[in-house]
XYZ file of C-alpha atoms in Angstrom:
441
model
C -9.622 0.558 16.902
C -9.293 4.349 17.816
C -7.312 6.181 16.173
C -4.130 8.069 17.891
C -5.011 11.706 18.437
C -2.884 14.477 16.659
C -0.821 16.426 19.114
C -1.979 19.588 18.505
C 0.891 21.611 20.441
C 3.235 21.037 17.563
C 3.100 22.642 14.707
C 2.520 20.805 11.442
C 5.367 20.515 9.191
C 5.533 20.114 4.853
C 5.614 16.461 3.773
C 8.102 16.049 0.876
C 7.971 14.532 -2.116
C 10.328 11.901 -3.365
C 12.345 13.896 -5.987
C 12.014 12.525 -9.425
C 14.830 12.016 -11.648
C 14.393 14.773 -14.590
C 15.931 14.228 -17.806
C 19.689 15.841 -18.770
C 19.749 19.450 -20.087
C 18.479 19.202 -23.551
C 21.246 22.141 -24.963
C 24.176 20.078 -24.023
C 26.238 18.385 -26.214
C 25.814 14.934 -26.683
C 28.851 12.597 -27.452
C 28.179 9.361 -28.535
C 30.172 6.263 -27.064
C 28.873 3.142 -28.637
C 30.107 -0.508 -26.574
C 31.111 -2.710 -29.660
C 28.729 -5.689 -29.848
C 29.556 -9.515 -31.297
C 29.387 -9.226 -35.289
C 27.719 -13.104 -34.999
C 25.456 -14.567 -32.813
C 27.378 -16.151 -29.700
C 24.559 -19.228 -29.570
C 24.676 -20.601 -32.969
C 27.108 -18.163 -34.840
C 24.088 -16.819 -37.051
C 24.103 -13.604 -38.353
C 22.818 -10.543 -36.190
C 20.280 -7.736 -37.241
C 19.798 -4.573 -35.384
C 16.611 -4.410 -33.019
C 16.982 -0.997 -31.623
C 19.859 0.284 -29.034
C 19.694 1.620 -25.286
C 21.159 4.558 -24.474
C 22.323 5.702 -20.738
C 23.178 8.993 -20.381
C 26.381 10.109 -18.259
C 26.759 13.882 -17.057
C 30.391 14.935 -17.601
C 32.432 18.079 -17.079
C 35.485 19.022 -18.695
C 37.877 21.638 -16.810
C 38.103 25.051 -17.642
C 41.181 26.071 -19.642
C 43.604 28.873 -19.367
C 44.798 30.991 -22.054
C 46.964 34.383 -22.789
C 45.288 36.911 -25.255
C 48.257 38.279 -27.392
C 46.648 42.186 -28.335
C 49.062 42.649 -31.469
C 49.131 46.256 -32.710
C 51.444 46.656 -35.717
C 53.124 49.361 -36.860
C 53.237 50.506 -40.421
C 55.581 53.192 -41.799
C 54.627 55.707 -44.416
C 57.281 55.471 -47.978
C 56.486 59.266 -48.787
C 56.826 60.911 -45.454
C 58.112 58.578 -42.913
C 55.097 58.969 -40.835
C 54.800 56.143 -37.954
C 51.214 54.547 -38.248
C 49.919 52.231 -35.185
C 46.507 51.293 -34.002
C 45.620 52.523 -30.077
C 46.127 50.471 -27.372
C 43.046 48.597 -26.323
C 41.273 49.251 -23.345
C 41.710 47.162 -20.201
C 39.231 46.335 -17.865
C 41.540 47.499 -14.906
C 44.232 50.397 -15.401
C 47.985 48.648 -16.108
C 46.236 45.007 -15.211
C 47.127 41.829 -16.916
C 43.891 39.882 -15.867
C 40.873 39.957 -18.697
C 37.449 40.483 -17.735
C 35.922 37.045 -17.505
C 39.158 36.434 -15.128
C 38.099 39.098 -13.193
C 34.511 38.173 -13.232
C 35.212 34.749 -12.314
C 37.230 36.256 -8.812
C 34.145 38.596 -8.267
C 31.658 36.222 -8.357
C 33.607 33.605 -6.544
C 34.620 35.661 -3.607
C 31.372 37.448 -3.178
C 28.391 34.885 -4.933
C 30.312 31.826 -4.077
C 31.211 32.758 -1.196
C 35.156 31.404 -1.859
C 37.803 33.676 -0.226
C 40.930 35.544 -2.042
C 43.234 32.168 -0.042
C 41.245 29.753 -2.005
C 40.708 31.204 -4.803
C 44.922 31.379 -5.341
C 45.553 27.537 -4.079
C 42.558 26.625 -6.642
C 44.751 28.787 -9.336
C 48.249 26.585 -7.880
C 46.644 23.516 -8.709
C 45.417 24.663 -11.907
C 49.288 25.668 -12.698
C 48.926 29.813 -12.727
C 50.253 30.969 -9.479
C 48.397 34.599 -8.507
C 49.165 35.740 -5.052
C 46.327 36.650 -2.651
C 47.355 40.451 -2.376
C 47.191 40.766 -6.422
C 43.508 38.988 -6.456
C 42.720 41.596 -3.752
C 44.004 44.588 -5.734
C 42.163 43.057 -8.380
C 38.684 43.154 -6.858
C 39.276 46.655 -5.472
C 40.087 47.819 -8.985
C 36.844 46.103 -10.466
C 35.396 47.707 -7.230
C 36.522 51.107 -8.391
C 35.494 50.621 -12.148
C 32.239 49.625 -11.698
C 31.500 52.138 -8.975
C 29.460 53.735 -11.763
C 26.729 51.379 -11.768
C 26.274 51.308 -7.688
C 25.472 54.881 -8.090
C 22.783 54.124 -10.339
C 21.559 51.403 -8.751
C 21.106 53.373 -5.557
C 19.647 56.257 -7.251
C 16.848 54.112 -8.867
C 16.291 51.797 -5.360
C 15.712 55.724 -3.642
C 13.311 56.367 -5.808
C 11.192 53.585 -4.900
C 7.804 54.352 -3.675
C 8.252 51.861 -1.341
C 11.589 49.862 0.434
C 12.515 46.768 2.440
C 15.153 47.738 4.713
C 17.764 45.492 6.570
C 20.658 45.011 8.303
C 23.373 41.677 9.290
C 26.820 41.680 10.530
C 30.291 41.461 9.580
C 32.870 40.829 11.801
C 36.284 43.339 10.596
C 39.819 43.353 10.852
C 41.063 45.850 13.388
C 44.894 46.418 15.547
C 45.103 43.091 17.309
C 41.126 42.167 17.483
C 37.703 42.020 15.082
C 35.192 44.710 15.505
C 31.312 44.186 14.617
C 30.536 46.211 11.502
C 26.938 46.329 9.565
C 26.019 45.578 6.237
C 22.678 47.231 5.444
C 20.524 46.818 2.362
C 18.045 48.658 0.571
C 15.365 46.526 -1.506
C 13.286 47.811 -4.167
C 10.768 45.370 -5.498
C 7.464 46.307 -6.495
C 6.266 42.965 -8.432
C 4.104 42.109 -5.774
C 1.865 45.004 -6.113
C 1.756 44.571 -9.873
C 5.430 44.333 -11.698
C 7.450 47.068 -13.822
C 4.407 47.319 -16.376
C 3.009 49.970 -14.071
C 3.113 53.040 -13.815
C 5.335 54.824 -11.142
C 6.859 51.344 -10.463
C 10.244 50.215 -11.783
C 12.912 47.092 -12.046
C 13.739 45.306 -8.403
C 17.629 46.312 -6.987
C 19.289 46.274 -4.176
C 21.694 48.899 -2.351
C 23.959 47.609 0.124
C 25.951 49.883 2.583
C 28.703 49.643 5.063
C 29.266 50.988 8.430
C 31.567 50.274 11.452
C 28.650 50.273 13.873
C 24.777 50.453 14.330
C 24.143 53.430 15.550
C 21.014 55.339 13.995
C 23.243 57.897 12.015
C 24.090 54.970 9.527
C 20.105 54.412 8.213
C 19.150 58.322 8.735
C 22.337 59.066 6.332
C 21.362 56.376 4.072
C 17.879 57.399 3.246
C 18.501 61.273 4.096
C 16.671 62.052 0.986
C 13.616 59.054 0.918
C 9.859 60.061 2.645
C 8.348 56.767 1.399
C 7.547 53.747 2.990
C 9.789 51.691 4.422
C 9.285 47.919 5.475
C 11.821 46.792 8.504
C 12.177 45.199 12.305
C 11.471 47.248 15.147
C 15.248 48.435 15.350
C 15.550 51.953 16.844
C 17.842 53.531 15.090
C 14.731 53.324 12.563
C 12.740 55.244 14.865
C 14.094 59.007 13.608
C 12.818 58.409 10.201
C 9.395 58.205 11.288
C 9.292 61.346 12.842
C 6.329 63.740 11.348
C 8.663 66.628 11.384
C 11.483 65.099 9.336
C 12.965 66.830 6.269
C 12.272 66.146 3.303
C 8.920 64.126 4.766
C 8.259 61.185 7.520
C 8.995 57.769 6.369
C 6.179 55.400 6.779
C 6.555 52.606 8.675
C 5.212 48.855 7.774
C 5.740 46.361 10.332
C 7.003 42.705 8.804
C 4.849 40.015 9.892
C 7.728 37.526 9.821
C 9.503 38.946 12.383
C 5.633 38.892 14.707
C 5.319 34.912 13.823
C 8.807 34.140 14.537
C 8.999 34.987 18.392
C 5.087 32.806 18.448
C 7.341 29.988 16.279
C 10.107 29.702 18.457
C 8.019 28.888 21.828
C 4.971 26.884 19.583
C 8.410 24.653 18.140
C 10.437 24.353 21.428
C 8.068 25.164 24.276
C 4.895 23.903 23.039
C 3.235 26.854 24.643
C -0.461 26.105 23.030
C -1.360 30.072 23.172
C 1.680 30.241 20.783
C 0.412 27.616 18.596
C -2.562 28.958 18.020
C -1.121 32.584 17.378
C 1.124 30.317 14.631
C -2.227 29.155 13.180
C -4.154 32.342 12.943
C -0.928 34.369 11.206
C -0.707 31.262 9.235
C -4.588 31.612 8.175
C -3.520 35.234 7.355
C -0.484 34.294 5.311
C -2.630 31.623 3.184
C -5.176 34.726 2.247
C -2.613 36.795 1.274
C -0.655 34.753 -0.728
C -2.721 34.755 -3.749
C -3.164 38.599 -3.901
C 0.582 38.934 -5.142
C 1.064 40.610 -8.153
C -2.223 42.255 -8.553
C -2.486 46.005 -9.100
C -2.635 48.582 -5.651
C -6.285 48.933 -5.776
C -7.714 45.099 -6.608
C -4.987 43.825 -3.761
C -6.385 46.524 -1.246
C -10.150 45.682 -2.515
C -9.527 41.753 -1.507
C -7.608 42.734 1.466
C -10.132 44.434 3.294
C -12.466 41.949 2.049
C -10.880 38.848 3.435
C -7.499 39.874 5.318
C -8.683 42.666 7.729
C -11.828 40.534 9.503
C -8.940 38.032 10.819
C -6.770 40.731 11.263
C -9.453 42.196 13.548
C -9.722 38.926 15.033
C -6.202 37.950 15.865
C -5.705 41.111 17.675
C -9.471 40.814 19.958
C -7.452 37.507 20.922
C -4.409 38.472 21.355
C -5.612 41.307 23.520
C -8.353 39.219 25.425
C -4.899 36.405 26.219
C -2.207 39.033 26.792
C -4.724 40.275 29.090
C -4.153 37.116 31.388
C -0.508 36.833 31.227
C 2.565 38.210 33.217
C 4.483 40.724 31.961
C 7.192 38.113 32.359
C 5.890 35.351 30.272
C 7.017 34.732 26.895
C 4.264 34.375 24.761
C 3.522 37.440 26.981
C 6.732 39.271 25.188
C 5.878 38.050 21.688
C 2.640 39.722 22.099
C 4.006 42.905 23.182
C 5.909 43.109 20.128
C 3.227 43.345 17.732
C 0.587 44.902 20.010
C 3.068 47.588 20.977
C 3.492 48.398 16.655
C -0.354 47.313 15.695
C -0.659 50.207 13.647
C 2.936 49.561 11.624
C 1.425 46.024 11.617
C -1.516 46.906 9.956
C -0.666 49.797 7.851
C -0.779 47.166 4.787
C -4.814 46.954 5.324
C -4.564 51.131 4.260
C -2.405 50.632 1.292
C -1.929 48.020 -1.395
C 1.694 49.118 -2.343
C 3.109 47.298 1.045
C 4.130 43.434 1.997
C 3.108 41.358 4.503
C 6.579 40.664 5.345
C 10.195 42.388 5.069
C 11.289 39.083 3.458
C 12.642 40.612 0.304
C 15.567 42.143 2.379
C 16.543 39.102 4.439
C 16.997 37.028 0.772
C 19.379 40.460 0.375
C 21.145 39.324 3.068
C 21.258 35.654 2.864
C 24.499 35.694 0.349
C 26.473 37.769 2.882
C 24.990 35.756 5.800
C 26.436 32.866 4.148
C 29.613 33.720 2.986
C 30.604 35.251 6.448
C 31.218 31.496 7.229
C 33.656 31.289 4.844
C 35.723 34.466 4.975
C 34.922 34.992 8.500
C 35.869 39.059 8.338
C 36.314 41.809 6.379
C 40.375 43.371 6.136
C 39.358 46.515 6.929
C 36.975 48.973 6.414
C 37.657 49.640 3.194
C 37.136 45.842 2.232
C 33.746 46.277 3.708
C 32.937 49.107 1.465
C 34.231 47.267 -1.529
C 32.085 43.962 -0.500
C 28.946 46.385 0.150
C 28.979 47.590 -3.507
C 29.687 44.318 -4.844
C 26.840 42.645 -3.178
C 24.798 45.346 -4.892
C 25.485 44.268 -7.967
C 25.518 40.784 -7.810
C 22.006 40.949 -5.610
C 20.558 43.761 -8.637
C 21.663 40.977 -10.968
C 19.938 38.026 -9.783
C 16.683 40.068 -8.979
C 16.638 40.605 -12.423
C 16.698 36.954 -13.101
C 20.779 38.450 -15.234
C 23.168 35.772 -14.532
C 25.726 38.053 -12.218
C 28.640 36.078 -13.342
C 27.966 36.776 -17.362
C 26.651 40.160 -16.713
C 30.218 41.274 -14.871
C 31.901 39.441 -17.416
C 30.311 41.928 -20.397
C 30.178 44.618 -18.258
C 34.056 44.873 -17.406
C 34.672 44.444 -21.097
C 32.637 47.285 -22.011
C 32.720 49.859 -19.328
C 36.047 51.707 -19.717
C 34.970 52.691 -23.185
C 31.812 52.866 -23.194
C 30.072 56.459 -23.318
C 29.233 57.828 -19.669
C 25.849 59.586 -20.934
C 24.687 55.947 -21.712
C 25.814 54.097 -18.659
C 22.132 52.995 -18.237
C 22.277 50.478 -21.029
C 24.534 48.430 -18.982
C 22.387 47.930 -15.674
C 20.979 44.524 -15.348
C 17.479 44.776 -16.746
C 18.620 46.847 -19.430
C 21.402 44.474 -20.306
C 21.203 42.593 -23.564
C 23.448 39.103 -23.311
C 26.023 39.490 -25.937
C 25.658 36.479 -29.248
C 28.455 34.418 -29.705
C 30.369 34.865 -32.348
């Protein structure tokens, strides 16, 4: 009996694995609940003896608890002079605010990690019994916003002086008189584990910067990186275009081309049009991808040794065919157009065959992105612009936070505790991958 032939105009998908059931978390708590068994044997009425016991396991949540901190400060009165004697008022996380810091935290995180808006985050409250009105959570954040303004300075300062940046943009629809205008979100991504990690030299933790603007327009990325002349991994978007110019002060930008962005336009026609030239540019990217994989994390020079070694002849050859087919097309077809878009930038494309500092793919800004992507479902628009630059240094934080693998959640928590008294010429020791989680007590 023949066998049926494999359609080779789609492209192959993952098989997935059954999930297995793993085991409960080891560090919880276990409470015991034991089902009371006959004290004589129901057959004969003989008496029992213990064989062993089977346990099922149950995972269970209790729900969280409210409380109100009393600060008492007492005063004390001298006998001999009558001097009045009282301890100073403690520091608050917010100026004049009756919310503590893992409150605040907790609104943070859920408005800008969980993606829950201000609304319900104050019905959740109603149903919990504590009734906080929506404008008081939103003075709230833009306090936090304010107090830990500090640390977004930092954390831009030490993403500029990257050798190297993943660059991005996504929008966010904002509140304006009587419609929504289209504003931007950009990030910034410092990452340089995949050319070796932090242990080297010159390289440092990964952060993100986030920025906001009420439009695209070029002026937004020039003033962004107005002092940065390294390399920069993005799309083709124009308003890019100025910073590659070889008379720009302080220095050009490089420009590295993301090979995501080239494989998705071949994706899109190989998964819906089953255009076979766009298959096969799927499968010769693909061949590229799978040599490149392994080379991640290895110092500059071994991962530019092995690249030129086993990246750059199919390189060479997926642009002789791309050439030799484009050659044969319309200007009108649409594996045509995906084409022109990497033939057009083959030198940003292959810029990462000259240097072993830069990605195959932009990647590490889009996962930047993905938070804000999704919660833009859920809170559907910024209030204004001055929400947007509140949720733009925010998402720096929280994005800086789980880069470094810091719980963002915990790591506000400390931080708002700490901040307001804590000395400004060693702000450092509270960034993420400086941070030390605090013992309990």
């Amino acid at each position: 009996m023949a066998k049926p032939r494999r359609d080779e105009s789609v492209v192959p998908g993952t098989g997935r694995r059954r999930p297995a059931r793993a085991p409960l978390p080891a560090h919880l708590p276990r409470e015991r609940v034991v089902i009371p068994a006959p004290s004589v044997c129901p057959c004969c009425q003989g008496k029992l003896i213990k064989l062993g016991e089977d346990i099922t396991e149950t995972l269970e949540v209790i729900p969280r608890q409210w409380k109100v901190i009393q600060t008492v400060r007492e005063k004390f009165s001298c006998r001999a002079c009558e001097r009045i004697t009282q301890p100073p008022a403690p520091f608050h996380p917010i100026a004049r605010g009756r919310a503590g810091a893992g409150l605040l935290a907790m609104v943070l995180y859920g408005k800008y990690g969980n993606h829950l808006p201000l609304n319900r985050q104050s019905e959740g409250f109603a149903r919990e019994g504590i009734d906080i009105d929506v404008s008081t959570l939103a003075d709230w954040v833009g306090a936090c916003a304010v107090a830990l303004s500090p640390l977004v300075e930092l954390i831009r300062r030490h993403v500029m002086d990257a050798a190297r940046l993943h660059g991005d943009d996504t929008t966010v629809p904002v509140l304006a008189r009587g419609k929504t205008i289209t504003g931007r979100l950009w990030t910034y991504v410092r990452d340089d584990r995949p050319f070796g990690g932090p242990h080297l030299d010159g390289t440092g933790p990964p952060a993100a910067v986030c920025f906001y603007s009420r439009s695209r327009e070029g002026e937004h990325p020039r003033r962004h990186l107005a002092d940065y002349a390294g390399i920069l991994q993005a799309d083709a978007f124009g308003g890019f275009n100025a910073l590659y110019e070889p008379l720009r002060k302080p220095g050009p930008i490089t420009e590295a081309a993301c090979w995501s962005h080239g494989r998705r336009k071949f994706f899109a026609l190989a998964d819906l049009a089953k255009a076979p030239l766009a298959v096969e540019a799927v499968r010769r990217i693909d061949a590229i991808f799978d040599v490149e994989r392994p080379l991640n994390g290895l110092p500059v020079e071994q991962r530019l040794t092995l690249r030129k070694q086993h990246v750059a002849p199919l390189v060479g050859e997926l642009e002789a065919w791309m050439r030799r087919e484009r050659a044969r097309l319309s200007r009108h077809n649409e594996v045509a157009k995906a084409m022109d878009y990497m033939l057009k930038r083959w030198p940003a494309f292959t810029r990462f065959l000259d240097d072993g500092r830069i990605c195959l793919t932009n990647n590490a800004a889009e996962r930047a992105l993905r938070g804000i992507a999704l919660g833009r479902r859920s809170w559907l628009f910024a209030g204004s612009d001055r929400g947007g630059e509140r949720a733009a240094a925010v998402y720096t934080l929280i994005a800086t936070a789980k880069l470094n693998d810091v719980d963002p959640q915990a790591w506000l928590e400390d931080v708002l505790r700490r901040i307001a008294d804590h000395p400004a010429r060693r702000i450092a020791e509270l960034l993420p991958w400086n941070w030390q989680k605090p013992r309990p007590i």
